[in-house]
């Protein structure tokens, strides 16, 4: 899921178990994950219509260029692989 907050920061949710949400906000330097309770996430962040595949490509390119924490790399890779299998099953 691609989300945005009132400060116009875009982020990708890499984990959501219904109690805690882990997301990766886009920023100028190395990407890092941020975790928060689900209730706080719902108050601060809003889903956007930005396509997830394009956002994943942008975040992955940024991580390759500027660096990312291990948790971010693992989360982005998991999302890329999940979407790859969904698209592959359509054909």
Coordinates of C-alpha atoms in Angstrom, one line a residue:
X1 CA 0.0 0.0 0.0
X2 CA 1.3 3.5 -0.9
X3 CA 0.3 6.2 1.7
X4 CA 0.9 9.9 2.2
X5 CA 0.6 12.1 5.3
X6 CA -0.3 15.7 5.8
X7 CA 3.3 16.8 5.3
X8 CA 3.1 15.3 1.8
X9 CA 5.6 12.5 2.6
X10 CA 5.0 9.4 0.6
X11 CA 5.6 6.0 2.1
X12 CA 5.2 2.3 1.4
X13 CA 3.7 -0.1 4.0
X14 CA 6.0 -3.1 4.2
X15 CA 4.1 -4.8 7.1
X16 CA 0.7 -4.6 8.6
X17 CA -0.6 -7.2 11.1
X18 CA -3.6 -5.1 12.2
X19 CA -1.9 -4.0 15.5
X20 CA 1.3 -2.6 14.2
X21 CA 2.2 -1.1 10.9
X22 CA 5.8 -0.8 9.5
X23 CA 6.3 1.7 6.7
X24 CA 9.1 3.2 4.7
X25 CA 8.9 7.0 4.3
X26 CA 10.7 8.4 1.3
X27 CA 13.4 10.8 2.3
X28 CA 16.6 12.3 1.0
X29 CA 19.2 9.9 2.4
X30 CA 19.3 6.3 3.5
X31 CA 15.8 4.7 3.7
X32 CA 14.7 3.3 7.1
X33 CA 11.6 1.7 8.4
X34 CA 9.3 3.2 11.0
X35 CA 6.8 1.2 13.1
X36 CA 3.7 2.5 14.8
X37 CA 0.4 1.3 16.3
X38 CA -2.3 0.7 13.7
X39 CA -4.5 3.4 15.3
X40 CA -1.8 6.1 15.0
X41 CA -1.1 5.0 11.4
X42 CA -4.8 5.5 10.5
X43 CA -4.8 9.0 12.0
X44 CA -1.6 10.2 10.3
X45 CA -1.4 8.4 7.0
X46 CA -3.9 8.1 4.0
X47 CA -3.9 5.7 1.1
X48 CA -3.1 7.2 -2.3
X49 CA -4.0 6.0 -5.8
X50 CA -0.3 6.0 -6.8
X51 CA 0.3 2.5 -8.4
X52 CA 2.3 0.2 -6.1
X53 CA 4.5 -1.2 -8.9
X54 CA 5.7 2.2 -9.8
X55 CA 6.3 3.2 -6.2
X56 CA 8.2 0.0 -5.6
X57 CA 10.4 0.8 -8.6
X58 CA 11.1 4.3 -7.3
X59 CA 11.8 3.2 -3.7
X60 CA 14.1 0.3 -4.9
X61 CA 16.0 2.7 -7.2
X62 CA 16.4 5.1 -4.2
X63 CA 17.6 2.3 -2.0
X64 CA 20.1 1.1 -4.5
X65 CA 21.5 4.7 -5.0
X66 CA 21.3 6.0 -1.4
X67 CA 21.2 2.9 0.7
X68 CA 18.5 1.3 3.0
X69 CA 18.4 -0.6 6.3
X70 CA 18.2 -4.4 6.2
X71 CA 14.5 -4.3 7.2
X72 CA 13.7 -2.0 4.3
X73 CA 15.6 -4.1 1.8
X74 CA 13.8 -7.2 3.0
X75 CA 10.4 -5.6 3.0
X76 CA 10.7 -4.1 -0.5
X77 CA 12.0 -7.4 -1.8
X78 CA 9.1 -9.3 -0.2
X79 CA 6.6 -6.9 -1.9
X80 CA 8.4 -7.1 -5.3
X81 CA 8.3 -11.0 -5.1
X82 CA 4.7 -11.0 -4.0
X83 CA 3.6 -8.9 -6.9
X84 CA 5.7 -10.8 -9.3
X85 CA 3.8 -14.0 -8.5
X86 CA 0.4 -12.3 -8.7
X87 CA 1.1 -11.0 -12.2
X88 CA 2.7 -14.3 -13.3
X89 CA -0.4 -16.2 -12.3
X90 CA -2.5 -14.1 -14.6
X91 CA -0.8 -15.3 -17.7

